[in-house]
mmCIF file of C-alpha atoms in Angstrom:
data_model
loop_
_atom_site.group_PDB
_atom_site.id
_atom_site.type_symbol
_atom_site.label_atom_id
_atom_site.label_comp_id
_atom_site.label_asym_id
_atom_site.label_seq_id
_atom_site.Cartn_x
_atom_site.Cartn_y
_atom_site.Cartn_z
ATOM 1 C CA UNK A 1 38.743 147.357 72.950
ATOM 2 C CA UNK A 2 40.795 145.255 75.351
ATOM 3 C CA UNK A 3 40.439 141.480 75.156
ATOM 4 C CA UNK A 4 41.536 139.128 77.918
ATOM 5 C CA UNK A 5 41.815 135.409 77.109
ATOM 6 C CA UNK A 6 41.646 132.863 79.935
ATOM 7 C CA UNK A 7 43.601 129.757 78.973
ATOM 8 C CA UNK A 8 45.360 126.758 80.498
ATOM 9 C CA UNK A 9 48.238 124.426 79.701
ATOM 10 C CA UNK A 10 46.236 121.287 80.469
ATOM 11 C CA UNK A 11 46.705 119.466 77.165
ATOM 12 C CA UNK A 12 47.385 121.521 74.051
ATOM 13 C CA UNK A 13 43.953 122.402 72.651
ATOM 14 C CA UNK A 14 43.308 125.323 74.988
ATOM 15 C CA UNK A 15 46.562 127.061 74.124
ATOM 16 C CA UNK A 16 45.934 126.367 70.436
ATOM 17 C CA UNK A 17 42.594 128.184 70.587
ATOM 18 C CA UNK A 18 44.010 130.993 72.719
ATOM 19 C CA UNK A 19 46.774 131.607 70.164
ATOM 20 C CA UNK A 20 44.308 131.547 67.264
ATOM 21 C CA UNK A 21 41.952 134.038 68.940
ATOM 22 C CA UNK A 22 44.896 136.250 69.871
ATOM 23 C CA UNK A 23 46.084 136.291 66.235
ATOM 24 C CA UNK A 24 42.615 137.154 64.919
ATOM 25 C CA UNK A 25 41.945 139.880 67.496
ATOM 26 C CA UNK A 26 45.364 141.462 66.967
ATOM 27 C CA UNK A 27 44.714 141.583 63.211
ATOM 28 C CA UNK A 28 41.514 143.520 64.010
ATOM 29 C CA UNK A 29 43.396 146.084 66.089
ATOM 30 C CA UNK A 30 42.189 144.685 69.432
ATOM 31 C CA UNK A 31 44.652 144.814 72.327
ATOM 32 C CA UNK A 32 44.906 141.249 73.622
ATOM 33 C CA UNK A 33 46.432 139.513 76.630
ATOM 34 C CA UNK A 34 46.435 135.846 77.642
ATOM 35 C CA UNK A 35 46.554 134.684 81.269
ATOM 36 C CA UNK A 36 46.443 131.172 82.751
ATOM 37 C CA UNK A 37 44.654 131.317 86.121
ATOM 38 C CA UNK A 38 45.266 127.659 86.976
ATOM 39 C CA UNK A 39 48.997 127.536 86.277
ATOM 40 C CA UNK A 40 49.560 131.083 87.589
ATOM 41 C CA UNK A 41 47.316 130.620 90.616
ATOM 42 C CA UNK A 42 47.429 128.621 93.838
ATOM 43 C CA UNK A 43 49.699 125.642 94.459
ATOM 44 C CA UNK A 44 46.593 123.420 94.469
ATOM 45 C CA UNK A 45 45.587 124.580 90.983
ATOM 46 C CA UNK A 46 49.134 124.139 89.708
ATOM 47 C CA UNK A 47 49.214 120.623 91.153
ATOM 48 C CA UNK A 48 45.871 119.807 89.486
ATOM 49 C CA UNK A 49 47.113 121.046 86.106
ATOM 50 C CA UNK A 50 50.357 119.073 86.385
ATOM 51 C CA UNK A 51 48.478 115.953 87.480
ATOM 52 C CA UNK A 52 46.212 116.255 84.436
ATOM 53 C CA UNK A 53 49.208 116.377 82.112
ATOM 54 C CA UNK A 54 51.001 113.538 83.904
ATOM 55 C CA UNK A 55 47.973 111.255 83.608
ATOM 56 C CA UNK A 56 47.533 112.196 79.945
ATOM 57 C CA UNK A 57 51.141 111.304 79.208
ATOM 58 C CA UNK A 58 51.447 108.044 81.143
ATOM 59 C CA UNK A 59 48.012 106.620 82.045
ATOM 60 C CA UNK A 60 45.221 108.084 79.842
ATOM 61 C CA UNK A 61 42.764 105.471 81.127
ATOM 62 C CA UNK A 62 42.968 107.006 84.619
ATOM 63 C CA UNK A 63 41.449 110.223 83.285
ATOM 64 C CA UNK A 64 38.040 108.583 83.523
ATOM 65 C CA UNK A 65 38.445 108.786 87.313
ATOM 66 C CA UNK A 66 40.120 112.215 87.436
ATOM 67 C CA UNK A 67 37.704 113.801 84.956
ATOM 68 C CA UNK A 68 34.607 112.629 86.844
ATOM 69 C CA UNK A 69 36.131 113.724 90.168
ATOM 70 C CA UNK A 70 36.555 117.242 88.738
ATOM 71 C CA UNK A 71 32.989 117.186 87.402
ATOM 72 C CA UNK A 72 31.584 116.353 90.828
ATOM 73 C CA UNK A 73 33.976 118.421 92.958
ATOM 74 C CA UNK A 74 33.350 121.628 90.941
ATOM 75 C CA UNK A 75 36.482 123.163 92.441
ATOM 76 C CA UNK A 76 36.120 126.484 90.591
ATOM 77 C CA UNK A 77 32.333 126.771 90.431
ATOM 78 C CA UNK A 78 32.142 129.613 92.963
ATOM 79 C CA UNK A 79 34.464 132.578 93.407
ATOM 80 C CA UNK A 80 34.691 131.771 97.138
ATOM 81 C CA UNK A 81 36.325 128.422 96.253
ATOM 82 C CA UNK A 82 39.239 130.026 94.374
ATOM 83 C CA UNK A 83 42.408 130.370 96.480
ATOM 84 C CA UNK A 84 44.391 132.720 94.241
ATOM 85 C CA UNK A 85 41.833 135.548 94.225
ATOM 86 C CA UNK A 86 44.177 138.459 95.076
ATOM 87 C CA UNK A 87 46.740 137.609 92.390
ATOM 88 C CA UNK A 88 43.954 137.066 89.831
ATOM 89 C CA UNK A 89 42.152 140.303 90.753
ATOM 90 C CA UNK A 90 45.394 142.262 90.451
ATOM 91 C CA UNK A 91 45.903 141.058 86.852
ATOM 92 C CA UNK A 92 42.309 141.877 85.934
ATOM 93 C CA UNK A 93 42.472 145.382 87.397
ATOM 94 C CA UNK A 94 45.803 146.101 85.671
ATOM 95 C CA UNK A 95 44.493 145.101 82.239
ATOM 96 C CA UNK A 96 40.863 146.241 82.733
ATOM 97 C CA UNK A 97 39.312 144.142 79.918
ATOM 98 C CA UNK A 98 36.216 145.054 77.916
ATOM 99 C CA UNK A 99 35.789 141.476 76.726
ATOM 100 C CA UNK A 100 36.882 138.174 78.279
ATOM 101 C CA UNK A 101 37.043 134.891 76.343
ATOM 102 C CA UNK A 102 37.571 131.639 78.212
ATOM 103 C CA UNK A 103 38.879 128.610 76.328
ATOM 104 C CA UNK A 104 38.840 126.212 79.307
ATOM 105 C CA UNK A 105 35.850 124.555 80.990
ATOM 106 C CA UNK A 106 37.000 125.311 84.551
ATOM 107 C CA UNK A 107 37.407 129.064 83.997
ATOM 108 C CA UNK A 108 33.765 129.836 83.199
ATOM 109 C CA UNK A 109 32.100 130.099 86.616
ATOM 110 C CA UNK A 110 34.054 131.250 89.681
ATOM 111 C CA UNK A 111 36.704 133.042 87.633
ATOM 112 C CA UNK A 112 33.954 134.658 85.567
ATOM 113 C CA UNK A 113 32.144 135.865 88.712
ATOM 114 C CA UNK A 114 35.300 137.492 90.068
ATOM 115 C CA UNK A 115 35.617 139.549 86.859
ATOM 116 C CA UNK A 116 31.967 140.345 86.187
ATOM 117 C CA UNK A 117 30.517 140.576 89.703
ATOM 118 C CA UNK A 118 33.196 140.978 92.386
ATOM 119 C CA UNK A 119 35.707 143.442 90.916
ATOM 120 C CA UNK A 120 34.751 147.072 90.416
ATOM 121 C CA UNK A 121 35.838 147.773 86.834
ATOM 122 C CA UNK A 122 34.853 150.924 84.862
ATOM 123 C CA UNK A 123 32.524 148.729 82.796
ATOM 124 C CA UNK A 124 31.430 145.136 83.353
ATOM 125 C CA UNK A 125 33.181 143.100 80.632
ATOM 126 C CA UNK A 126 31.294 140.828 78.304
ATOM 127 C CA UNK A 127 32.169 137.171 78.890
ATOM 128 C CA UNK A 128 32.381 134.570 76.107
ATOM 129 C CA UNK A 129 33.153 130.858 76.340
ATOM 130 C CA UNK A 130 34.980 129.359 73.331
ATOM 131 C CA UNK A 131 34.574 125.593 73.592
ATOM 132 C CA UNK A 132 36.813 123.288 71.566
ATOM 133 C CA UNK A 133 34.881 120.040 72.041
ATOM 134 C CA UNK A 134 33.993 118.603 68.629
ATOM 135 C CA UNK A 135 30.982 116.584 69.753
ATOM 136 C CA UNK A 136 28.978 115.189 72.648
ATOM 137 C CA UNK A 137 30.284 112.401 74.849
ATOM 138 C CA UNK A 138 31.227 111.432 78.378
ATOM 139 C CA UNK A 139 34.076 113.959 78.213
ATOM 140 C CA UNK A 140 31.896 116.992 77.466
ATOM 141 C CA UNK A 141 32.226 118.819 80.771
ATOM 142 C CA UNK A 142 29.185 120.384 82.411
ATOM 143 C CA UNK A 143 31.506 123.223 83.395
ATOM 144 C CA UNK A 144 31.485 124.478 79.802
ATOM 145 C CA UNK A 145 27.891 125.582 80.413
ATOM 146 C CA UNK A 146 27.036 128.784 82.263
ATOM 147 C CA UNK A 147 23.760 130.558 81.350
ATOM 148 C CA UNK A 148 25.134 133.811 82.856
ATOM 149 C CA UNK A 149 27.747 134.279 80.115
ATOM 150 C CA UNK A 150 27.063 136.509 77.109
ATOM 151 C CA UNK A 151 27.894 134.031 74.323
ATOM 152 C CA UNK A 152 28.951 130.409 73.855
ATOM 153 C CA UNK A 153 31.051 129.584 70.763
ATOM 154 C CA UNK A 154 31.733 126.061 69.524
ATOM 155 C CA UNK A 155 33.146 124.410 66.380
ATOM 156 C CA UNK A 156 30.227 122.267 65.158
ATOM 157 C CA UNK A 157 26.501 121.683 65.483
ATOM 158 C CA UNK A 158 27.277 118.525 67.473
ATOM 159 C CA UNK A 159 29.016 120.524 70.199
ATOM 160 C CA UNK A 160 26.264 123.159 70.225
ATOM 161 C CA UNK A 161 23.629 120.480 70.773
ATOM 162 C CA UNK A 162 25.728 118.975 73.574
ATOM 163 C CA UNK A 163 25.913 122.344 75.366
ATOM 164 C CA UNK A 164 22.219 123.135 74.893
ATOM 165 C CA UNK A 165 21.240 119.705 76.225
ATOM 166 C CA UNK A 166 23.214 120.563 79.387
ATOM 167 C CA UNK A 167 21.435 123.874 79.938
ATOM 168 C CA UNK A 168 23.183 126.435 77.729
ATOM 169 C CA UNK A 169 20.542 128.834 76.288
ATOM 170 C CA UNK A 170 20.201 128.236 72.546
ATOM 171 C CA UNK A 171 19.956 131.973 71.797
ATOM 172 C CA UNK A 172 23.398 132.522 73.290
ATOM 173 C CA UNK A 173 25.036 129.593 71.460
ATOM 174 C CA UNK A 174 26.815 129.918 68.117
ATOM 175 C CA UNK A 175 28.671 127.574 65.750
ATOM 176 C CA UNK A 176 31.850 129.333 64.582
ATOM 177 C CA UNK A 177 33.714 126.434 62.958
ATOM 178 C CA UNK A 178 36.962 124.699 64.000
ATOM 179 C CA UNK A 179 39.461 127.182 65.400
ATOM 180 C CA UNK A 180 43.097 127.009 64.290
ATOM 181 C CA UNK A 181 45.786 129.519 63.388
ATOM 182 C CA UNK A 182 45.349 131.120 59.968
ATOM 183 C CA UNK A 183 47.859 129.078 57.875
ATOM 184 C CA UNK A 184 45.871 125.844 58.372
ATOM 185 C CA UNK A 185 42.900 127.097 56.355
ATOM 186 C CA UNK A 186 44.705 127.622 53.046
ATOM 187 C CA UNK A 187 46.485 125.336 50.578
ATOM 188 C CA UNK A 188 50.268 125.935 50.705
ATOM 189 C CA UNK A 189 51.877 127.495 47.648
ATOM 190 C CA UNK A 190 54.270 125.524 45.435
ATOM 191 C CA UNK A 191 57.175 127.549 46.806
ATOM 192 C CA UNK A 192 56.180 126.801 50.420
ATOM 193 C CA UNK A 193 55.961 123.095 49.615
ATOM 194 C CA UNK A 194 59.283 123.051 47.751
ATOM 195 C CA UNK A 195 61.021 124.958 50.562
ATOM 196 C CA UNK A 196 59.665 122.543 53.167
ATOM 197 C CA UNK A 197 60.739 119.464 51.170
ATOM 198 C CA UNK A 198 64.230 120.934 50.680
ATOM 199 C CA UNK A 199 64.628 121.952 54.336
ATOM 200 C CA UNK A 200 63.692 118.532 55.715
ATOM 201 C CA UNK A 201 65.319 116.490 52.915
ATOM 202 C CA UNK A 202 62.112 114.775 51.795
ATOM 203 C CA UNK A 203 61.427 113.044 48.478
ATOM 204 C CA UNK A 204 58.656 114.394 46.279
ATOM 205 C CA UNK A 205 57.732 111.028 44.817
ATOM 206 C CA UNK A 206 57.216 109.216 48.147
ATOM 207 C CA UNK A 207 54.225 109.469 50.469
ATOM 208 C CA UNK A 208 54.597 110.816 54.004
ATOM 209 C CA UNK A 209 53.114 109.464 57.200
ATOM 210 C CA UNK A 210 53.021 111.881 60.118
ATOM 211 C CA UNK A 211 53.588 110.558 63.627
ATOM 212 C CA UNK A 212 51.984 113.226 65.776
ATOM 213 C CA UNK A 213 52.440 114.178 69.402
ATOM 214 C CA UNK A 214 50.483 116.418 71.724
ATOM 215 C CA UNK A 215 51.630 119.290 73.917
ATOM 216 C CA UNK A 216 52.691 116.810 76.598
ATOM 217 C CA UNK A 217 54.769 114.684 74.236
ATOM 218 C CA UNK A 218 52.490 111.643 74.227
ATOM 219 C CA UNK A 219 53.699 109.272 71.506
ATOM 220 C CA UNK A 220 54.517 105.696 70.465
ATOM 221 C CA UNK A 221 56.988 106.550 67.710
ATOM 222 C CA UNK A 222 59.560 103.760 68.230
ATOM 223 C CA UNK A 223 56.968 100.969 68.210
ATOM 224 C CA UNK A 224 55.018 102.611 65.378
ATOM 225 C CA UNK A 225 58.124 102.741 63.166
ATOM 226 C CA UNK A 226 58.856 99.087 63.965
ATOM 227 C CA UNK A 227 55.308 98.163 62.918
ATOM 228 C CA UNK A 228 55.603 100.092 59.646
ATOM 229 C CA UNK A 229 58.945 98.486 58.850
ATOM 230 C CA UNK A 230 57.519 95.002 59.454
ATOM 231 C CA UNK A 231 54.558 95.767 57.169
ATOM 232 C CA UNK A 232 56.939 96.803 54.339
ATOM 233 C CA UNK A 233 55.822 100.437 54.385
ATOM 234 C CA UNK A 234 57.509 102.249 51.486
ATOM 235 C CA UNK A 235 56.906 105.877 52.342
ATOM 236 C CA UNK A 236 58.637 108.494 54.486
ATOM 237 C CA UNK A 237 58.057 109.026 58.213
ATOM 238 C CA UNK A 238 57.892 112.515 59.686
ATOM 239 C CA UNK A 239 57.976 112.224 63.489
ATOM 240 C CA UNK A 240 57.046 115.151 65.723
ATOM 241 C CA UNK A 241 58.896 114.870 69.034
ATOM 242 C CA UNK A 242 57.918 118.083 70.833
ATOM 243 C CA UNK A 243 60.346 118.829 73.669
ATOM 244 C CA UNK A 244 61.544 115.215 73.846
ATOM 245 C CA UNK A 245 65.152 115.636 72.748
ATOM 246 C CA UNK A 246 66.025 112.112 73.861
ATOM 247 C CA UNK A 247 63.412 110.616 71.525
ATOM 248 C CA UNK A 248 64.578 112.829 68.667
ATOM 249 C CA UNK A 249 68.156 111.631 69.148
ATOM 250 C CA UNK A 250 67.031 107.984 69.173
ATOM 251 C CA UNK A 251 65.142 108.430 65.908
ATOM 252 C CA UNK A 252 68.085 110.206 64.271
ATOM 253 C CA UNK A 253 70.255 107.261 65.255
ATOM 254 C CA UNK A 254 67.668 104.787 63.931
ATOM 255 C CA UNK A 255 67.577 106.647 60.647
ATOM 256 C CA UNK A 256 71.194 105.639 59.978
ATOM 257 C CA UNK A 257 70.437 101.920 60.198
ATOM 258 C CA UNK A 258 66.879 101.849 58.894
ATOM 259 C CA UNK A 259 65.580 101.216 55.394
ATOM 260 C CA UNK A 260 62.845 103.793 56.032
ATOM 261 C CA UNK A 261 63.346 107.532 55.647
ATOM 262 C CA UNK A 262 62.711 109.016 59.104
ATOM 263 C CA UNK A 263 62.658 112.750 59.764
ATOM 264 C CA UNK A 264 62.342 113.513 63.502
ATOM 265 C CA UNK A 265 61.812 117.156 64.492
ATOM 266 C CA UNK A 266 60.957 118.996 67.696
ATOM 267 C CA UNK A 267 58.308 121.631 67.111
ATOM 268 C CA UNK A 268 57.078 123.346 63.954
ATOM 269 C CA UNK A 269 55.572 126.803 63.570
ATOM 270 C CA UNK A 270 51.954 127.046 62.385
ATOM 271 C CA UNK A 271 52.994 127.692 58.767
ATOM 272 C CA UNK A 272 55.313 124.676 58.570
ATOM 273 C CA UNK A 273 52.794 122.473 60.382
ATOM 274 C CA UNK A 274 50.119 123.412 57.855
ATOM 275 C CA UNK A 275 52.465 122.475 54.988
ATOM 276 C CA UNK A 276 53.266 119.160 56.669
ATOM 277 C CA UNK A 277 49.558 118.371 57.126
ATOM 278 C CA UNK A 278 49.015 119.086 53.426
ATOM 279 C CA UNK A 279 51.886 116.791 52.386
ATOM 280 C CA UNK A 280 51.015 113.912 54.730
ATOM 281 C CA UNK A 281 49.142 110.929 53.305
ATOM 282 C CA UNK A 282 47.934 109.945 56.765
ATOM 283 C CA UNK A 283 48.503 110.721 60.453
ATOM 284 C CA UNK A 284 48.992 108.596 63.557
ATOM 285 C CA UNK A 285 48.338 110.217 66.942
ATOM 286 C CA UNK A 286 46.129 110.536 69.995
ATOM 287 C CA UNK A 287 42.547 111.762 69.413
ATOM 288 C CA UNK A 288 43.219 115.079 71.143
ATOM 289 C CA UNK A 289 41.439 118.265 70.109
ATOM 290 C CA UNK A 290 44.484 119.890 68.468
ATOM 291 C CA UNK A 291 45.720 117.198 66.087
ATOM 292 C CA UNK A 292 42.188 115.963 65.362
ATOM 293 C CA UNK A 293 41.021 119.445 64.382
ATOM 294 C CA UNK A 294 44.078 119.977 62.175
ATOM 295 C CA UNK A 295 43.370 116.678 60.388
ATOM 296 C CA UNK A 296 39.725 117.649 59.844
ATOM 297 C CA UNK A 297 40.591 121.047 58.372
ATOM 298 C CA UNK A 298 43.336 119.573 56.144
ATOM 299 C CA UNK A 299 41.095 116.579 55.308
ATOM 300 C CA UNK A 300 43.789 114.058 56.120
ATOM 301 C CA UNK A 301 43.301 110.407 57.078
ATOM 302 C CA UNK A 302 43.977 109.544 60.723
ATOM 303 C CA UNK A 303 44.756 106.362 62.568
ATOM 304 C CA UNK A 304 43.897 107.146 66.187
ATOM 305 C CA UNK A 305 46.298 105.933 68.848
ATOM 306 C CA UNK A 306 44.281 104.646 71.825
ATOM 307 C CA UNK A 307 47.134 102.758 73.485
ATOM 308 C CA UNK A 308 46.712 102.751 77.311
ATOM 309 C CA UNK A 309 43.063 103.768 76.994
ATOM 310 C CA UNK A 310 41.030 106.779 75.921
ATOM 311 C CA UNK A 311 40.509 109.954 77.927
ATOM 312 C CA UNK A 312 36.873 111.123 78.260
ATOM 313 C CA UNK A 313 37.691 114.304 76.297
ATOM 314 C CA UNK A 314 39.180 112.201 73.501
ATOM 315 C CA UNK A 315 35.963 110.190 73.302
ATOM 316 C CA UNK A 316 34.154 113.375 72.195
ATOM 317 C CA UNK A 317 36.520 113.699 69.227
ATOM 318 C CA UNK A 318 36.165 110.026 68.293
ATOM 319 C CA UNK A 319 32.384 110.440 68.443
ATOM 320 C CA UNK A 320 32.559 113.332 65.989
ATOM 321 C CA UNK A 321 34.718 111.323 63.601
ATOM 322 C CA UNK A 322 32.408 108.304 63.955
ATOM 323 C CA UNK A 323 29.241 110.345 63.272
ATOM 324 C CA UNK A 324 30.443 112.768 60.605
ATOM 325 C CA UNK A 325 33.422 111.285 58.759
ATOM 326 C CA UNK A 326 33.867 108.548 56.182
ATOM 327 C CA UNK A 327 35.607 106.058 58.441
ATOM 328 C CA UNK A 328 36.918 105.868 62.007
ATOM 329 C CA UNK A 329 40.209 103.947 62.241
ATOM 330 C CA UNK A 330 41.501 103.106 65.725
ATOM 331 C CA UNK A 331 44.758 101.383 66.662
ATOM 332 C CA UNK A 332 44.625 99.959 70.176
ATOM 333 C CA UNK A 333 48.396 99.565 70.010
ATOM 334 C CA UNK A 334 51.212 100.644 67.664
ATOM 335 C CA UNK A 335 51.663 97.049 66.460
ATOM 336 C CA UNK A 336 48.398 97.393 64.510
ATOM 337 C CA UNK A 337 49.565 100.486 62.643
ATOM 338 C CA UNK A 338 51.110 98.739 59.628
ATOM 339 C CA UNK A 339 47.807 97.086 58.708
ATOM 340 C CA UNK A 340 45.413 99.870 59.711
ATOM 341 C CA UNK A 341 47.312 102.614 57.873
ATOM 342 C CA UNK A 342 46.190 101.005 54.600
ATOM 343 C CA UNK A 343 42.532 101.184 55.657
ATOM 344 C CA UNK A 344 42.321 104.808 56.865
ATOM 345 C CA UNK A 345 40.293 107.294 54.817
ATOM 346 C CA UNK A 346 40.137 111.105 54.749
ATOM 347 C CA UNK A 347 37.383 112.470 57.013
ATOM 348 C CA UNK A 348 35.434 113.971 54.087
ATOM 349 C CA UNK A 349 35.132 113.046 50.402
ATOM 350 C CA UNK A 350 36.382 116.530 49.510
ATOM 351 C CA UNK A 351 38.158 119.121 51.638
ATOM 352 C CA UNK A 352 35.716 121.499 53.357
ATOM 353 C CA UNK A 353 36.193 125.248 53.241
ATOM 354 C CA UNK A 354 36.734 126.234 56.883
ATOM 355 C CA UNK A 355 37.960 129.697 57.918
ATOM 356 C CA UNK A 356 38.204 132.166 60.803
ATOM 357 C CA UNK A 357 35.586 134.425 59.198
ATOM 358 C CA UNK A 358 32.811 133.692 61.710
ATOM 359 C CA UNK A 359 35.102 134.220 64.714
ATOM 360 C CA UNK A 360 36.292 137.540 63.269
ATOM 361 C CA UNK A 361 32.687 138.612 62.663
ATOM 362 C CA UNK A 362 31.719 137.741 66.240
ATOM 363 C CA UNK A 363 34.679 139.704 67.608
ATOM 364 C CA UNK A 364 33.807 142.737 65.479
ATOM 365 C CA UNK A 365 30.155 142.546 66.525
ATOM 366 C CA UNK A 366 31.104 142.482 70.205
ATOM 367 C CA UNK A 367 33.600 145.307 69.649
ATOM 368 C CA UNK A 368 30.860 147.450 68.088
ATOM 369 C CA UNK A 369 28.495 146.715 70.991
ATOM 370 C CA UNK A 370 31.164 147.643 73.528
ATOM 371 C CA UNK A 371 32.217 150.795 71.653
ATOM 372 C CA UNK A 372 28.564 151.876 71.426
ATOM 373 C CA UNK A 373 28.297 151.812 75.217
#
């Protein structure tokens, strides 16, 4: 079976799910390819993707306007509205997929119709939507819902109910659990923990706070560290900087003149990130799908950074935390972090046993259906 994943680099959650599905399918012997129709398509689509990321990084509050414009405009609802058809069709014909999984709301209608209705493939591929929204809210896009698709996958009952209430047939909708790469679901071994502590020069007897950042490098690390220092925080600070080398250099310099232990790093692989989540006492970051899901699976306390406003999609994640977790802790600015970090609680009383089992079972079931035909 040949699996094609439709993804996008708007934010980080879509790529996170695409990578996780790719890992699972490859482990099952399924040939897999990932394409990004928006970023690899027309100049208009590229501009829209870049604008999304720019707003997310600098003015999250403005997403309320941009998100609702995209909901109303429905720029990719029909195949006739897509400008990059020839390039897209060429990729589809070259790979000739048996199954297509979309992980982005705007790839489920017009792009789906091009594959399943317009192009003459040997067999019409099955089309699945894998939604990463944790719950209902103003940021749950109507574009996630398309009754013509074969299956709709989502992480929790809350997201299933949100899709069904918008017109997704219940019989096609399935809860498959939160989707991350495999290392996040298991407890790290003692050796993995010891190796991580040695590599990053951490102290075993001191707690760790994780300053997170999304795919676009959104962060308030400098001000957050200042707040923690003023509140007499005694633990260690592990700061993820992404591709922001300038920030990483600043934090390294601060570390020389600071009473706090600060460990700034760029990016971590999935294995190291899972170890860090396990070691962290609490996390400070935006309520994006990626970091929020990782905190839920690891059962780690979060202080949500809502500085400069909340994006509609982030509101969905806050709603899930508010409705299903022990306590929702929000910092409207990094100055509040020192106080609020002492109040944050893990999402659940005990860590829940999440896994990729249901996703793997769904993939195998679809593979058997396709092979039978």
